[in-house]
């Protein structure tokens, strides 16, 4: 047998790593199972609380109380402050005997407690206690709930009944029987199928286990979305980091669905999340599962209504865009033109939220349905038409108010533009620097235009040409918004420029470091590496540049935070 040393790790190191992973898994299960037990013991009168699972189950009192809550049966229990080991053994023995007397909904046969005996539970052996609680969770939560799912019961329970049948009909040829589903396998398979058919497949999400498939948090949101679509914005979910998604999903489920928070993000965002803990948590969602037939009818009805809504929205946007174009051509006095524009603009803003909600993609690739794409295109055409009309009305005002109107649109454009990072950090920093200078040049005219507008606003006319008061008021409000937002905008650009400059600097240093730590060859090559190191670190003053870049980034971040808070 080849030694593990050949592959860089000793047998002891491998054993230690395996023990570490086992300890981590045990710790996660302990936390999850404890929270699960406490969520049920809280229903008891008076409620009980488990603090240390391995210690608190030893006397069997909490264990029997849990089984009473789950089963609805009253169980005899030795209680008191001075219980001795003989009483602990009696209590735990009753609990195990009660469990063994129950029948599996999948197999119909009594539940078997494999390798779980009374003395090990009384001694508080972690692996035995966790195995016992897992058996209780499987029977009283996962198996009970999945066996009652209308669409899944035939697949799981019918297999069990066929396999256990002793039919000897001679008219039927012998068939090769499938292996009997195990207690855990049947429930696990049913729960996974429920997740896939109810939530994940329709969103194009591949969930094939109760481990790594849940790490990103998207699958949890998909389950919530399937039960209560209005609670989740899947478009945002696809883009968020793992920990944020997990935290949001657990909070949503607890606040909106009343599902106890059994997991923490750090329990799931690992290479190998604990399968039993995730199954325990996910099974809680089954309580909110409606009848499948009603769900399917409701889903079809919802899809029909959504298609109808989308088509109505497209027709509305197309018609409003045509009306705007006609009104723009009709002309009229300044006051009439602006009042007409505002009337159409109000209609546009009233529909904005509904349109934005309707064109949100629920797919991982961000694709829209055909109807959604058509609505989005119609909405963008309408938005462009209104923007063009608004610009025409503002820039067409008598001099110098027309200059103010044109500048307002330029300033609003630079404030709403989104920064798009380039492939290389230094290119992004250069692009941001260029935009910073450009935006600074435009925004420096703010005070001059503010004074011009104040004078005209007081007189309400330019060269004896009356200006619509409503238009002047709107321009003043927009200018005020630019005044309060420009400082934040420029501070943000300065921070982003410092950030990407720092990233470019660190990327260069990282590439140099990788070239220096290669395996040394001949003396000449080592001397060249030393020369390269000296030139970069000392000649280019690497550490001095790092300190100045780091301090510049800190200063820019503080200014940005201060500007944003103000």
CSV table of N, CA, C and O in Angstrom, one decimal, residues 360-421:
chain,number,residue,atom,x,y,z
A,360,UNK,N,-39.4,41.4,-14.1
A,360,UNK,CA,-38.3,40.8,-13.4
A,360,UNK,C,-38.2,39.3,-13.8
A,360,UNK,O,-39.1,38.5,-13.8
A,361,UNK,N,-36.9,38.9,-14.1
A,361,UNK,CA,-36.7,37.5,-14.5
A,361,UNK,C,-36.6,36.7,-13.3
A,361,UNK,O,-36.0,37.1,-12.3
A,362,UNK,N,-37.1,35.5,-13.3
A,362,UNK,CA,-36.9,34.5,-12.2
A,362,UNK,C,-35.9,33.4,-12.6
A,362,UNK,O,-35.7,32.5,-11.9
A,363,UNK,N,-35.3,33.6,-13.8
A,363,UNK,CA,-34.4,32.5,-14.3
A,363,UNK,C,-33.0,32.9,-13.9
A,363,UNK,O,-32.6,34.0,-13.8
A,364,UNK,N,-32.2,31.8,-13.7
A,364,UNK,CA,-30.8,32.0,-13.3
A,364,UNK,C,-30.0,32.8,-14.4
A,364,UNK,O,-29.1,33.6,-14.1
A,365,UNK,N,-30.3,32.5,-15.7
A,365,UNK,CA,-29.6,33.2,-16.8
A,365,UNK,C,-30.1,34.6,-17.0
A,365,UNK,O,-29.6,35.3,-17.9
A,366,UNK,N,-31.1,35.0,-16.2
A,366,UNK,CA,-31.7,36.4,-16.4
A,366,UNK,C,-32.6,36.6,-17.6
A,366,UNK,O,-33.0,37.7,-17.9
A,367,UNK,N,-32.9,35.5,-18.3
A,367,UNK,CA,-33.7,35.7,-19.5
A,367,UNK,C,-35.2,35.9,-19.1
A,367,UNK,O,-35.7,35.5,-18.1
A,368,UNK,N,-35.8,36.7,-20.0
A,368,UNK,CA,-37.2,37.0,-19.9
A,368,UNK,C,-38.1,36.2,-20.8
A,368,UNK,O,-37.6,35.7,-21.8
A,369,UNK,N,-39.4,36.0,-20.4
A,369,UNK,CA,-40.3,35.4,-21.4
A,369,UNK,C,-40.5,36.3,-22.6
A,369,UNK,O,-40.2,37.5,-22.5
A,370,UNK,N,-41.1,35.8,-23.6
A,370,UNK,CA,-41.4,36.6,-24.8
A,370,UNK,C,-42.2,37.8,-24.5
A,370,UNK,O,-42.0,38.9,-24.9
A,371,UNK,N,-43.3,37.5,-23.7
A,371,UNK,CA,-44.2,38.6,-23.3
A,371,UNK,C,-43.5,39.7,-22.4
A,371,UNK,O,-43.7,40.9,-22.6
A,372,UNK,N,-42.6,39.2,-21.5
A,372,UNK,CA,-41.9,40.1,-20.7
A,372,UNK,C,-40.9,41.0,-21.5
A,372,UNK,O,-40.8,42.2,-21.3
A,373,UNK,N,-40.3,40.4,-22.5
A,373,UNK,CA,-39.3,41.1,-23.3
A,373,UNK,C,-40.1,42.2,-24.1
A,373,UNK,O,-39.6,43.3,-24.3
A,374,UNK,N,-41.3,41.9,-24.6
A,374,UNK,CA,-42.0,42.8,-25.4
A,374,UNK,C,-42.5,44.0,-24.6
A,374,UNK,O,-42.4,45.2,-25.0
A,375,UNK,N,-42.9,43.7,-23.3
A,375,UNK,CA,-43.2,44.8,-22.4
A,375,UNK,C,-42.0,45.7,-22.1
A,375,UNK,O,-42.1,47.0,-22.1
A,376,UNK,N,-40.9,45.1,-21.9
A,376,UNK,CA,-39.7,45.9,-21.6
A,376,UNK,C,-39.3,46.8,-22.7
A,376,UNK,O,-38.9,47.9,-22.5
A,377,UNK,N,-39.4,46.2,-23.9
A,377,UNK,CA,-39.0,47.0,-25.1
A,377,UNK,C,-40.0,48.2,-25.3
A,377,UNK,O,-39.6,49.3,-25.5
A,378,UNK,N,-41.3,48.0,-25.1
A,378,UNK,CA,-42.3,49.0,-25.2
A,378,UNK,C,-42.1,50.1,-24.1
A,378,UNK,O,-42.2,51.3,-24.4
A,379,UNK,N,-41.8,49.6,-22.9
A,379,UNK,CA,-41.5,50.6,-21.8
A,379,UNK,C,-40.3,51.4,-22.1
A,379,UNK,O,-40.3,52.6,-21.8
A,380,UNK,N,-39.2,50.8,-22.6
A,380,UNK,CA,-38.0,51.6,-22.9
A,380,UNK,C,-38.3,52.6,-24.0
A,380,UNK,O,-37.7,53.7,-24.0
A,381,UNK,N,-39.1,52.3,-25.0
A,381,UNK,CA,-39.4,53.2,-26.1
A,381,UNK,C,-40.2,54.4,-25.5
A,381,UNK,O,-40.0,55.5,-25.8
A,382,UNK,N,-41.2,54.1,-24.6
A,382,UNK,CA,-42.0,55.1,-24.0
A,382,UNK,C,-41.1,56.0,-23.1
A,382,UNK,O,-41.2,57.3,-23.2
A,383,UNK,N,-40.2,55.4,-22.4
A,383,UNK,CA,-39.3,56.2,-21.5
A,383,UNK,C,-38.4,57.1,-22.3
A,383,UNK,O,-38.2,58.3,-22.0
A,384,UNK,N,-37.9,56.6,-23.4
A,384,UNK,CA,-37.0,57.4,-24.3
A,384,UNK,C,-37.8,58.6,-24.9
A,384,UNK,O,-37.3,59.7,-25.1
A,385,UNK,N,-39.1,58.3,-25.3
A,385,UNK,CA,-39.9,59.3,-25.9
A,385,UNK,C,-40.2,60.5,-24.9
A,385,UNK,O,-40.1,61.7,-25.2
A,386,UNK,N,-40.5,60.1,-23.7
A,386,UNK,CA,-40.8,61.1,-22.6
A,386,UNK,C,-39.5,61.9,-22.3
A,386,UNK,O,-39.6,63.2,-22.1
A,387,UNK,N,-38.4,61.3,-22.3
A,387,UNK,CA,-37.1,61.9,-22.0
A,387,UNK,C,-36.8,62.9,-23.1
A,387,UNK,O,-36.3,64.1,-22.9
A,388,UNK,N,-37.0,62.5,-24.3
A,388,UNK,CA,-36.7,63.4,-25.5
A,388,UNK,C,-37.6,64.6,-25.5
A,388,UNK,O,-37.2,65.7,-25.7
A,389,UNK,N,-38.9,64.4,-25.2
A,389,UNK,CA,-39.9,65.4,-25.1
A,389,UNK,C,-39.5,66.4,-24.0
A,389,UNK,O,-39.6,67.6,-24.2
A,390,UNK,N,-39.1,65.9,-22.8
A,390,UNK,CA,-38.8,66.7,-21.7
A,390,UNK,C,-37.6,67.6,-22.0
A,390,UNK,O,-37.5,68.8,-21.7
A,391,UNK,N,-36.6,67.0,-22.7
A,391,UNK,CA,-35.4,67.7,-23.1
A,391,UNK,C,-35.7,68.9,-24.0
A,391,UNK,O,-35.2,70.0,-23.9
A,392,UNK,N,-36.6,68.6,-25.0
A,392,UNK,CA,-37.1,69.5,-25.9
A,392,UNK,C,-37.7,70.7,-25.2
A,392,UNK,O,-37.5,71.9,-25.6
A,393,UNK,N,-38.6,70.4,-24.3
A,393,UNK,CA,-39.3,71.5,-23.6
A,393,UNK,C,-38.4,72.4,-22.7
A,393,UNK,O,-38.6,73.6,-22.7
A,394,UNK,N,-37.4,71.7,-22.1
A,394,UNK,CA,-36.5,72.5,-21.2
A,394,UNK,C,-35.5,73.3,-22.0
A,394,UNK,O,-35.2,74.4,-21.7
A,395,UNK,N,-34.9,72.6,-23.0
A,395,UNK,CA,-33.8,73.3,-23.8
A,395,UNK,C,-34.4,74.4,-24.7
A,395,UNK,O,-33.7,75.3,-25.1
A,396,UNK,N,-35.7,74.3,-25.0
A,396,UNK,CA,-36.3,75.2,-25.9
A,396,UNK,C,-36.8,76.5,-25.2
A,396,UNK,O,-37.4,77.3,-25.9
A,397,UNK,N,-36.6,76.6,-23.9
A,397,UNK,CA,-37.0,77.8,-23.2
A,397,UNK,C,-36.1,79.0,-23.6
A,397,UNK,O,-35.0,78.8,-24.1
A,398,UNK,N,-36.6,80.2,-23.5
A,398,UNK,CA,-35.9,81.4,-23.8
A,398,UNK,C,-34.5,81.4,-23.1
A,398,UNK,O,-34.4,81.0,-21.9
A,399,UNK,N,-33.5,82.0,-23.8
A,399,UNK,CA,-32.2,82.1,-23.2
A,399,UNK,C,-32.3,83.1,-22.0
A,399,UNK,O,-33.0,84.1,-22.1
A,400,UNK,N,-31.6,82.9,-20.9
A,400,UNK,CA,-30.6,81.8,-20.6
A,400,UNK,C,-31.3,80.6,-19.9
A,400,UNK,O,-30.5,79.7,-19.5
A,401,UNK,N,-32.6,80.6,-19.8
A,401,UNK,CA,-33.3,79.5,-19.1
A,401,UNK,C,-33.1,78.1,-19.9
A,401,UNK,O,-33.0,77.1,-19.3
A,402,UNK,N,-33.0,78.2,-21.2
A,402,UNK,CA,-32.8,77.0,-22.0
A,402,UNK,C,-31.5,76.4,-21.7
A,402,UNK,O,-31.4,75.1,-21.7
A,403,UNK,N,-30.5,77.2,-21.4
A,403,UNK,CA,-29.2,76.6,-21.0
A,403,UNK,C,-29.3,75.8,-19.7
A,403,UNK,O,-28.6,74.8,-19.6
A,404,UNK,N,-30.0,76.4,-18.8
A,404,UNK,CA,-30.2,75.7,-17.5
A,404,UNK,C,-30.9,74.4,-17.7
A,404,UNK,O,-30.6,73.4,-17.1
A,405,UNK,N,-32.0,74.4,-18.6
A,405,UNK,CA,-32.7,73.2,-18.9
A,405,UNK,C,-31.9,72.1,-19.5
A,405,UNK,O,-31.9,71.0,-19.1
A,406,UNK,N,-31.0,72.5,-20.4
A,406,UNK,CA,-30.1,71.5,-21.1
A,406,UNK,C,-29.1,71.0,-20.1
A,406,UNK,O,-28.8,69.8,-20.0
A,407,UNK,N,-28.6,71.9,-19.2
A,407,UNK,CA,-27.6,71.4,-18.2
A,407,UNK,C,-28.2,70.5,-17.2
A,407,UNK,O,-27.6,69.5,-16.8
A,408,UNK,N,-29.5,70.7,-16.8
A,408,UNK,CA,-30.2,69.8,-15.9
A,408,UNK,C,-30.2,68.4,-16.4
A,408,UNK,O,-30.0,67.4,-15.7
A,409,UNK,N,-30.5,68.2,-17.7
A,409,UNK,CA,-30.5,66.9,-18.3
A,409,UNK,C,-29.1,66.2,-18.3
A,409,UNK,O,-29.0,65.0,-18.1
A,410,UNK,N,-28.1,67.1,-18.6
A,410,UNK,CA,-26.8,66.5,-18.6
A,410,UNK,C,-26.4,66.0,-17.2
A,410,UNK,O,-25.8,65.0,-17.1
A,411,UNK,N,-26.7,66.9,-16.2
A,411,UNK,CA,-26.3,66.5,-14.8
A,411,UNK,C,-27.1,65.3,-14.4
A,411,UNK,O,-26.5,64.4,-13.7
A,412,UNK,N,-28.4,65.2,-14.7
A,412,UNK,CA,-29.2,64.1,-14.3
A,412,UNK,C,-28.7,62.8,-15.0
A,412,UNK,O,-28.7,61.7,-14.3
A,413,UNK,N,-28.2,62.9,-16.2
A,413,UNK,CA,-27.7,61.7,-16.9
A,413,UNK,C,-26.4,61.2,-16.2
A,413,UNK,O,-26.3,60.0,-16.0
A,414,UNK,N,-25.5,62.1,-15.8
A,414,UNK,CA,-24.3,61.6,-15.2
A,414,UNK,C,-24.5,61.0,-13.8
A,414,UNK,O,-23.8,60.1,-13.4
A,415,UNK,N,-25.6,61.5,-13.2
A,415,UNK,CA,-25.9,60.9,-11.8
A,415,UNK,C,-26.5,59.6,-11.9
A,415,UNK,O,-26.4,58.8,-11.0
A,416,UNK,N,-27.3,59.3,-13.0
A,416,UNK,CA,-27.9,58.0,-13.1
A,416,UNK,C,-27.1,56.9,-13.8
A,416,UNK,O,-27.5,55.8,-13.9
A,417,UNK,N,-26.0,57.3,-14.5
A,417,UNK,CA,-25.2,56.4,-15.2
A,417,UNK,C,-24.5,55.4,-14.2
A,417,UNK,O,-24.0,55.8,-13.2
A,418,UNK,N,-24.5,54.2,-14.6
A,418,UNK,CA,-23.9,53.1,-13.8
A,418,UNK,C,-22.4,52.9,-14.2
A,418,UNK,O,-22.2,52.8,-15.5
A,419,UNK,N,-21.6,52.7,-13.3
A,419,UNK,CA,-20.2,52.3,-13.7
A,419,UNK,C,-20.0,50.9,-14.0
A,419,UNK,O,-20.6,50.0,-13.3
A,420,UNK,N,-19.4,50.6,-15.1
A,420,UNK,CA,-19.2,49.2,-15.6
A,420,UNK,C,-17.7,48.9,-15.5
A,420,UNK,O,-16.9,49.4,-16.3
A,421,UNK,N,-17.3,48.0,-14.5
A,421,UNK,CA,-15.9,47.7,-14.4
A,421,UNK,C,-15.4,47.0,-15.6
A,421,UNK,O,-16.1,46.2,-16.3
